[in-house]
mmCIF file of N, CA and C in Angstrom:
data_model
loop_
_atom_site.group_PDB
_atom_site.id
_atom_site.type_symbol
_atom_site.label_atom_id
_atom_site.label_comp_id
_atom_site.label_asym_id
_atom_site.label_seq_id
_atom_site.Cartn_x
_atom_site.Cartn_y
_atom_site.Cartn_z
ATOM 1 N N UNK A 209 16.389 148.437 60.928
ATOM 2 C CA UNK A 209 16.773 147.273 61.668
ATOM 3 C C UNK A 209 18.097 146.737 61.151
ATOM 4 N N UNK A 210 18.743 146.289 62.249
ATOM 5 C CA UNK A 210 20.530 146.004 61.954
ATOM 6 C C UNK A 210 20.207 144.548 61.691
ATOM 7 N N UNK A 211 20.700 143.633 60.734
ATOM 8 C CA UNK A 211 20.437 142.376 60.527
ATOM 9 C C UNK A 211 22.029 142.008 61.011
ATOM 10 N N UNK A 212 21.360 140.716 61.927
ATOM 11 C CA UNK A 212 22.063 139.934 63.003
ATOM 12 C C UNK A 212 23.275 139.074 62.623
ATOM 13 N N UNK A 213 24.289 139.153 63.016
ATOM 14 C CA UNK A 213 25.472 139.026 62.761
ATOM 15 C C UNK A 213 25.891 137.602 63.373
ATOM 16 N N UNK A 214 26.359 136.458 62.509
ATOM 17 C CA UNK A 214 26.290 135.200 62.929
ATOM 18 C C UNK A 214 27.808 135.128 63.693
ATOM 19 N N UNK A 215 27.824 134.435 64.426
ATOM 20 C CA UNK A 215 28.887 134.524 65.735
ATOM 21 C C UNK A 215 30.063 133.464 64.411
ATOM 22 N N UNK A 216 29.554 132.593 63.896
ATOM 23 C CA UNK A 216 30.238 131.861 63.205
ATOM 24 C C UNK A 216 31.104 132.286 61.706
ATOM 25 N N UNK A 217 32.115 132.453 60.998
ATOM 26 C CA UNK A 217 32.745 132.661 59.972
ATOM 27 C C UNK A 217 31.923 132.095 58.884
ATOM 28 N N UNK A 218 32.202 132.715 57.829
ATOM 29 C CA UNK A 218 31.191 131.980 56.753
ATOM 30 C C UNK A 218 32.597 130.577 56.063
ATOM 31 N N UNK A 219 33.730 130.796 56.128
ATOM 32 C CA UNK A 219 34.209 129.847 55.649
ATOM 33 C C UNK A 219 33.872 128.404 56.703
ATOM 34 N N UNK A 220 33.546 128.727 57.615
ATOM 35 C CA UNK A 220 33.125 127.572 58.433
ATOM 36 C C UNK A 220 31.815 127.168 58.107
ATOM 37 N N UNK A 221 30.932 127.478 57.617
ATOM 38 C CA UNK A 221 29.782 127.714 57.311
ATOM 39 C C UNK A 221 29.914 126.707 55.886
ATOM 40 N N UNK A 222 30.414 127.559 54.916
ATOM 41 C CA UNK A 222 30.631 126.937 53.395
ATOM 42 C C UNK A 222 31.166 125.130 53.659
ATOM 43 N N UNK A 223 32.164 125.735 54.559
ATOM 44 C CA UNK A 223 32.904 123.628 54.914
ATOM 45 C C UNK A 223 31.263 122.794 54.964
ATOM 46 N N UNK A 224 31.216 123.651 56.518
ATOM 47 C CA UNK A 224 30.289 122.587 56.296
ATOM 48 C C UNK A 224 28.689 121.923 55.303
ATOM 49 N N UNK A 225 28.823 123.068 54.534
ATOM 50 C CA UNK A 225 27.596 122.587 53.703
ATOM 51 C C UNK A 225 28.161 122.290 52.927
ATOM 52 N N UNK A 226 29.903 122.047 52.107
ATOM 53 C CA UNK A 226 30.486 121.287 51.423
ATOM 54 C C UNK A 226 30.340 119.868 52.018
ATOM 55 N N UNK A 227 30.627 119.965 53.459
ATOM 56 C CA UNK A 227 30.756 117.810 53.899
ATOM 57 C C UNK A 227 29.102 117.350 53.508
ATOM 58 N N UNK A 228 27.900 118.552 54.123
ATOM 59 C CA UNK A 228 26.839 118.069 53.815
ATOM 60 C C UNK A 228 26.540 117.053 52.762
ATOM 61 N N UNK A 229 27.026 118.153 52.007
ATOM 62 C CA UNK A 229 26.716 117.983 50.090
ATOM 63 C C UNK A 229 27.333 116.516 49.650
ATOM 64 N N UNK A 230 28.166 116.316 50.301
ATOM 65 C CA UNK A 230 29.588 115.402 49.878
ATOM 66 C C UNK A 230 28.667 114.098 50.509
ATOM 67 N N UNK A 231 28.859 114.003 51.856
ATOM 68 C CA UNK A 231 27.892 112.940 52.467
ATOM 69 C C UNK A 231 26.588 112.337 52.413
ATOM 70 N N UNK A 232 25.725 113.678 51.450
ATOM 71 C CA UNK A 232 24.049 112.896 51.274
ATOM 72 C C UNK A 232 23.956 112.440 50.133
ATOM 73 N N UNK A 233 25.247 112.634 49.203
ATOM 74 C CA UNK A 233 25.298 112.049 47.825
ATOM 75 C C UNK A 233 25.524 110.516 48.584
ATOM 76 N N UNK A 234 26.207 110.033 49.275
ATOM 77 C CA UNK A 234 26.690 108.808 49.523
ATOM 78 C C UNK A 234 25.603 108.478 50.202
ATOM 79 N N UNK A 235 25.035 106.862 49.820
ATOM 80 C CA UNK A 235 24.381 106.050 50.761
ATOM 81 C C UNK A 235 24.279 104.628 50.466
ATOM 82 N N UNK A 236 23.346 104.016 50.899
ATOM 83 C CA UNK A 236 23.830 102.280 51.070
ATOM 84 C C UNK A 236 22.278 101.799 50.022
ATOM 85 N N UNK A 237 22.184 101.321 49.275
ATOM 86 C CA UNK A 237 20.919 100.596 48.942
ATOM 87 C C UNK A 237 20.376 99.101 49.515
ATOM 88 N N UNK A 238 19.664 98.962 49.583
ATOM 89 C CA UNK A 238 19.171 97.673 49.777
ATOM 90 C C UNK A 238 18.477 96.954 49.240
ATOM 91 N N UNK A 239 18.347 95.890 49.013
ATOM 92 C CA UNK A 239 17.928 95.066 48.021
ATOM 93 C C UNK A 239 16.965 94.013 48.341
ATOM 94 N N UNK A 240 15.998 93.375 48.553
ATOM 95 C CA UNK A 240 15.733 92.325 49.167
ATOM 96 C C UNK A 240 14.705 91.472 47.761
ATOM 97 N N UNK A 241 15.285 90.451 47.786
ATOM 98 C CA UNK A 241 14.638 89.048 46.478
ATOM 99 C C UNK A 241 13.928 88.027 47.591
ATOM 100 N N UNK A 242 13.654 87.317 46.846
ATOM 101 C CA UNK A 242 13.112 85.568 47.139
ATOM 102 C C UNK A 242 13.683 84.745 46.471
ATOM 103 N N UNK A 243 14.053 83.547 47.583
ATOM 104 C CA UNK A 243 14.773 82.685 46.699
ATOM 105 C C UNK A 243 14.238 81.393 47.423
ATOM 106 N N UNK A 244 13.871 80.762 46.587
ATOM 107 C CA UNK A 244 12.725 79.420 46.603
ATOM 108 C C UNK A 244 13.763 78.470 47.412
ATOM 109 N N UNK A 245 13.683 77.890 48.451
ATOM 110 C CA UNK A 245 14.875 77.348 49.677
ATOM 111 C C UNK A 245 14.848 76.289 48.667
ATOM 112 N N UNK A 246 14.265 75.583 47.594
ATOM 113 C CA UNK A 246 15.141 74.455 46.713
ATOM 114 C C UNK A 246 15.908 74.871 45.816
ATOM 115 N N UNK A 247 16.134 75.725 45.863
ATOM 116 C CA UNK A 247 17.519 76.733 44.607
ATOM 117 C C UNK A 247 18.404 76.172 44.688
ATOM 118 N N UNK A 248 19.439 75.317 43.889
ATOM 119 C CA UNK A 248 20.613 74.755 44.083
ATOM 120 C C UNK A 248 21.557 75.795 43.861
ATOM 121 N N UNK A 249 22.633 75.824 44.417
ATOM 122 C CA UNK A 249 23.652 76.509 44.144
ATOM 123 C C UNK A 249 24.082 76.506 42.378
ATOM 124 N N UNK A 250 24.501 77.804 42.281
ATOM 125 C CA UNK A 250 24.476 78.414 40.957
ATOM 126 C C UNK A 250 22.920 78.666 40.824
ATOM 127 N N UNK A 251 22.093 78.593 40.653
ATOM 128 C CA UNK A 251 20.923 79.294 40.166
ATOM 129 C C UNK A 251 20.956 81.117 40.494
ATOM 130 N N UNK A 252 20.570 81.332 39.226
ATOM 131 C CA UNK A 252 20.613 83.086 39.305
ATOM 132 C C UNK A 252 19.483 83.505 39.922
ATOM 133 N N UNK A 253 19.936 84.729 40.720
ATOM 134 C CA UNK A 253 18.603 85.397 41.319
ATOM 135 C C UNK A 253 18.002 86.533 40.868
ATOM 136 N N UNK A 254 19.263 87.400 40.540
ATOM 137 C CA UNK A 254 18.553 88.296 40.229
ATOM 138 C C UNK A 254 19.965 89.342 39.155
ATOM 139 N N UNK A 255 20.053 90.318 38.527
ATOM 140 C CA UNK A 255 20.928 91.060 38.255
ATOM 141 C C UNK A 255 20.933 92.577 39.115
ATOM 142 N N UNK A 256 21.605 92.400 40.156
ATOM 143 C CA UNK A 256 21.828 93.357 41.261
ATOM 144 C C UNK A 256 22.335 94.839 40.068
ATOM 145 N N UNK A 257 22.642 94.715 39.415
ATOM 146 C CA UNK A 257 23.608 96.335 38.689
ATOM 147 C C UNK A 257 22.338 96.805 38.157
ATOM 148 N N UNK A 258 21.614 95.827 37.623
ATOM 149 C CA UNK A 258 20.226 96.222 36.988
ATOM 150 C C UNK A 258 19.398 96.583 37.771
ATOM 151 N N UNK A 259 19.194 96.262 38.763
ATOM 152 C CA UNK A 259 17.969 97.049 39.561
ATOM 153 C C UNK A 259 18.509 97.991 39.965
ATOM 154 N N UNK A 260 19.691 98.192 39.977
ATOM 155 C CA UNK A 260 20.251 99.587 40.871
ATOM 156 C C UNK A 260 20.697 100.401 39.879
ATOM 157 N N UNK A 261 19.981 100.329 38.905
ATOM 158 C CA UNK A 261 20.319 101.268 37.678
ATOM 159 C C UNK A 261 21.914 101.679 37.210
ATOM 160 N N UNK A 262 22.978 100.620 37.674
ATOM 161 C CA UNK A 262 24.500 101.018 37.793
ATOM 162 C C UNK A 262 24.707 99.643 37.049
ATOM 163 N N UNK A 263 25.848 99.774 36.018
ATOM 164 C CA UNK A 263 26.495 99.054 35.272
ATOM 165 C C UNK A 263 27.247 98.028 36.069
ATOM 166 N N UNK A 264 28.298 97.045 35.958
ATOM 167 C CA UNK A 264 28.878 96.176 36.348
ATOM 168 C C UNK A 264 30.210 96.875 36.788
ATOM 169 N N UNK A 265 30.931 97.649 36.114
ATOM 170 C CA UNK A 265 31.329 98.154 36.126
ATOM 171 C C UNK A 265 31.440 99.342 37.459
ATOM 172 N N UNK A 266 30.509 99.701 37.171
ATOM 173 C CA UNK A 266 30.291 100.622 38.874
ATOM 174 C C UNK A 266 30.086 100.005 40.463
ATOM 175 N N UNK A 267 29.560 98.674 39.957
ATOM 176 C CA UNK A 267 29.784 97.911 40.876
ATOM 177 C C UNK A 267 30.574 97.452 41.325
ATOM 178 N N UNK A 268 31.875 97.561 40.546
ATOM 179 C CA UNK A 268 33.283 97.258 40.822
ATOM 180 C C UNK A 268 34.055 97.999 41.687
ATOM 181 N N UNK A 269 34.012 99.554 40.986
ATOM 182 C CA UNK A 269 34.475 100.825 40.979
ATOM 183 C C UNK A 269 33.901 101.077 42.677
ATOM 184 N N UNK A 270 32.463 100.838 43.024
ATOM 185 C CA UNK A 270 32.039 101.108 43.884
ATOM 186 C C UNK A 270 32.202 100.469 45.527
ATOM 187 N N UNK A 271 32.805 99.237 45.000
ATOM 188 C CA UNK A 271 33.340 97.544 45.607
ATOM 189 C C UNK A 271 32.109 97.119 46.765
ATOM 190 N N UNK A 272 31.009 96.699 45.683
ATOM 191 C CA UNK A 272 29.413 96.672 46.107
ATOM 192 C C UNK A 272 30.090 94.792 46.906
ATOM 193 N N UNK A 273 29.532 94.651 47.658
ATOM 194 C CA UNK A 273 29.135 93.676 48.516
ATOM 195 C C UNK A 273 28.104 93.015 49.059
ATOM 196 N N UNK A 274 28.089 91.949 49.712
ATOM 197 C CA UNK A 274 27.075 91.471 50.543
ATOM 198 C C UNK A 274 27.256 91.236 51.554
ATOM 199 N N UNK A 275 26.441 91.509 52.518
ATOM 200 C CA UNK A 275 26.445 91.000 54.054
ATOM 201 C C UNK A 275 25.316 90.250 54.712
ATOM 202 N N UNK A 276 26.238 89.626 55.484
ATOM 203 C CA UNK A 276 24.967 87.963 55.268
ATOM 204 C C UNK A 276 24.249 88.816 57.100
ATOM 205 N N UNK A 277 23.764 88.566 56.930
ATOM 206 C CA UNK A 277 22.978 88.539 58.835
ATOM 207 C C UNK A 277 23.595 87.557 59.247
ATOM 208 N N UNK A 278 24.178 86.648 59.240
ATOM 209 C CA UNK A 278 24.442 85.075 60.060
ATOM 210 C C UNK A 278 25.381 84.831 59.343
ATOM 211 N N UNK A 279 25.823 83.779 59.716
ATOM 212 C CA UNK A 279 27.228 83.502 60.007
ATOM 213 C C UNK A 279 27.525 82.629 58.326
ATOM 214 N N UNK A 280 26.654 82.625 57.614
ATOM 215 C CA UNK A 280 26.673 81.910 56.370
ATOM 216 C C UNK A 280 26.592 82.746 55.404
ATOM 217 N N UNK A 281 27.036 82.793 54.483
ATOM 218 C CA UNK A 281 26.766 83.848 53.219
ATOM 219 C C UNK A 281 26.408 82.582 52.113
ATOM 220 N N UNK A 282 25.025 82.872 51.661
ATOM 221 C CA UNK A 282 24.657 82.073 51.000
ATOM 222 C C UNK A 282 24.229 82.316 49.847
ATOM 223 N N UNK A 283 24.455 84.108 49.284
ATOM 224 C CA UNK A 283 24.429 84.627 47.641
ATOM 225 C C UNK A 283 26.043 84.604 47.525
ATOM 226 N N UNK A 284 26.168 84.525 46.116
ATOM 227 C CA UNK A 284 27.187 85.194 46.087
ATOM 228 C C UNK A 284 27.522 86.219 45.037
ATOM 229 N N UNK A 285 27.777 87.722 44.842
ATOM 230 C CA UNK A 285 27.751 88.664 43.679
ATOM 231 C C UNK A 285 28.759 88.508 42.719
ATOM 232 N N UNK A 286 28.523 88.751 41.704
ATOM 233 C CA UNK A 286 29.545 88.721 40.760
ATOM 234 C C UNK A 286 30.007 90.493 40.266
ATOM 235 N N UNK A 287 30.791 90.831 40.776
ATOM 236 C CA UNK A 287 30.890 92.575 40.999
ATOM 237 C C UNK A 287 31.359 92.958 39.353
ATOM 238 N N UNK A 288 31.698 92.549 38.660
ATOM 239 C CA UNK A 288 31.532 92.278 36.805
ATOM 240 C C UNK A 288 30.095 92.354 36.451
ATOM 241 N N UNK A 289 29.554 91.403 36.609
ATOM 242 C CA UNK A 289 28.316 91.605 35.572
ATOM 243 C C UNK A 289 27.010 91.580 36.614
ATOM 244 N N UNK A 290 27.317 91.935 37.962
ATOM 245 C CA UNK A 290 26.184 91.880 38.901
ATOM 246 C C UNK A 290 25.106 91.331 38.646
ATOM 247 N N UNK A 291 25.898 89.906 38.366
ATOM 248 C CA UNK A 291 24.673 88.829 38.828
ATOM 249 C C UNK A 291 24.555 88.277 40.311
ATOM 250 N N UNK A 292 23.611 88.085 40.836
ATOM 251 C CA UNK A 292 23.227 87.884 42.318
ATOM 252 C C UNK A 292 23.394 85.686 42.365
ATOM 253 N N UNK A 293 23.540 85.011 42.528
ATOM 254 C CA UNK A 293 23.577 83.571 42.314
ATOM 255 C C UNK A 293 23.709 82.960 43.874
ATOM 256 N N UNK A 294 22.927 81.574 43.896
ATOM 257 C CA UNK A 294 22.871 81.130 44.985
ATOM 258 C C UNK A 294 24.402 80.350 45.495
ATOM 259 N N UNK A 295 24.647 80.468 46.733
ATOM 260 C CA UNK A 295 25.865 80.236 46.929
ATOM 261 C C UNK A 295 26.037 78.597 47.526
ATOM 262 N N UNK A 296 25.262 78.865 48.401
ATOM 263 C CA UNK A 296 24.586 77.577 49.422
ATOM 264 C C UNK A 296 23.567 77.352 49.231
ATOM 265 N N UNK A 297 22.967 75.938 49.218
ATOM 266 C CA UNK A 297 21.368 75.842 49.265
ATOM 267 C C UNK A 297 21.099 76.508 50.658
ATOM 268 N N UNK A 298 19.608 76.828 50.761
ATOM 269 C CA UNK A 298 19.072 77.355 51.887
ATOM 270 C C UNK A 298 18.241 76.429 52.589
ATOM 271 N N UNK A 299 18.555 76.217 53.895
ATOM 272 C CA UNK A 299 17.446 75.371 54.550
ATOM 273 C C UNK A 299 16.743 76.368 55.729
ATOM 274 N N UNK A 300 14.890 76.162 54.894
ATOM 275 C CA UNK A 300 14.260 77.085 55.763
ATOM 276 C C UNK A 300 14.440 76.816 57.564
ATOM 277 N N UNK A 301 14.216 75.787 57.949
ATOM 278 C CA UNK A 301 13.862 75.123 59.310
ATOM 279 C C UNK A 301 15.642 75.673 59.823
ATOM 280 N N UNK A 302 16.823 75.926 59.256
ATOM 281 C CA UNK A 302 17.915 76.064 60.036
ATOM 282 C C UNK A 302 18.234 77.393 59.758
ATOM 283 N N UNK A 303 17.197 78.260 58.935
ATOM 284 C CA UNK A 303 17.657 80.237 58.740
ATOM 285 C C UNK A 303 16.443 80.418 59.980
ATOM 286 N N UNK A 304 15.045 79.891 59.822
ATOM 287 C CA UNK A 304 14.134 80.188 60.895
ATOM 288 C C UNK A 304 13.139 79.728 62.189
ATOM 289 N N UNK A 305 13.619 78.347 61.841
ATOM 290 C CA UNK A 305 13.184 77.506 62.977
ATOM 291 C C UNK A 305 11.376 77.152 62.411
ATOM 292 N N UNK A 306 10.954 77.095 63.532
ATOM 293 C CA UNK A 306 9.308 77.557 63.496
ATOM 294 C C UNK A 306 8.544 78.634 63.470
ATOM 295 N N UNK A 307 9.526 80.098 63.291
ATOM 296 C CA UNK A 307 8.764 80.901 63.172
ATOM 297 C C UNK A 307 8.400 81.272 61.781
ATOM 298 N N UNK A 308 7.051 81.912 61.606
ATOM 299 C CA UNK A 308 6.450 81.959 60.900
ATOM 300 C C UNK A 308 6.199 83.578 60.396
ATOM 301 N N UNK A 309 6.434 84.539 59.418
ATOM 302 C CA UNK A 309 6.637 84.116 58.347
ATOM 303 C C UNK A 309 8.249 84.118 58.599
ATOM 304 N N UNK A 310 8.878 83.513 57.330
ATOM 305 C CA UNK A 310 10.407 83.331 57.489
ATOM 306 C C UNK A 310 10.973 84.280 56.318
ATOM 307 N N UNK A 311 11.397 85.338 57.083
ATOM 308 C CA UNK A 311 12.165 86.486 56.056
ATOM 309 C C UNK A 311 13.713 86.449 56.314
#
């Protein structure tokens, strides 16, 4: 039996399991805390570099961010020593109204 001859080049082949390789190393983490809606601004939440097993440093290197859902950004990161800290107080009744539970 003649084994089947791929219509495609293998250097086309190699590319692309190079972008593969390249692209599934990269991805986004997510994070999700609680933060008690009487938290005054400055209160720490959490150390974001620490749960993500990455130094402060990489968090820099990496230019880690936050993105608010709404129009308020109310953590704010410290991309140095990835501390997570409240930015704004939070008011439950104006992030969720009456619905119930409020995530």
């Amino acid at each position: 039996m003649k084994p089947m001859k791929s219509e495609e080049p293998l250097p086309g082949r190699a590319v692309s399991l190079i972008l593969l390789l390249c692209v599934s190393g990269m991805r986004a983490e997510t994070a999700r805390y609680s933060v008690p809606e009487e938290a005054e601004r400055g209160s720490f939440v959490a150390n974001i570099a620490q749960d993500l097993g990455l130094t402060g440093e990489e968090l820099l290197t990496r230019q880690a961010r936050l993105v608010p859902e709404g129009a308020k950004q109310y953590l704010q990161l410290n991309q140095r020593t990835g501390d997570l800290v409240v930015r704004e107080q939070m008011d439950r009744e104006e992030l969720c109204g009456q619905s119930e539970p409020c995530l």
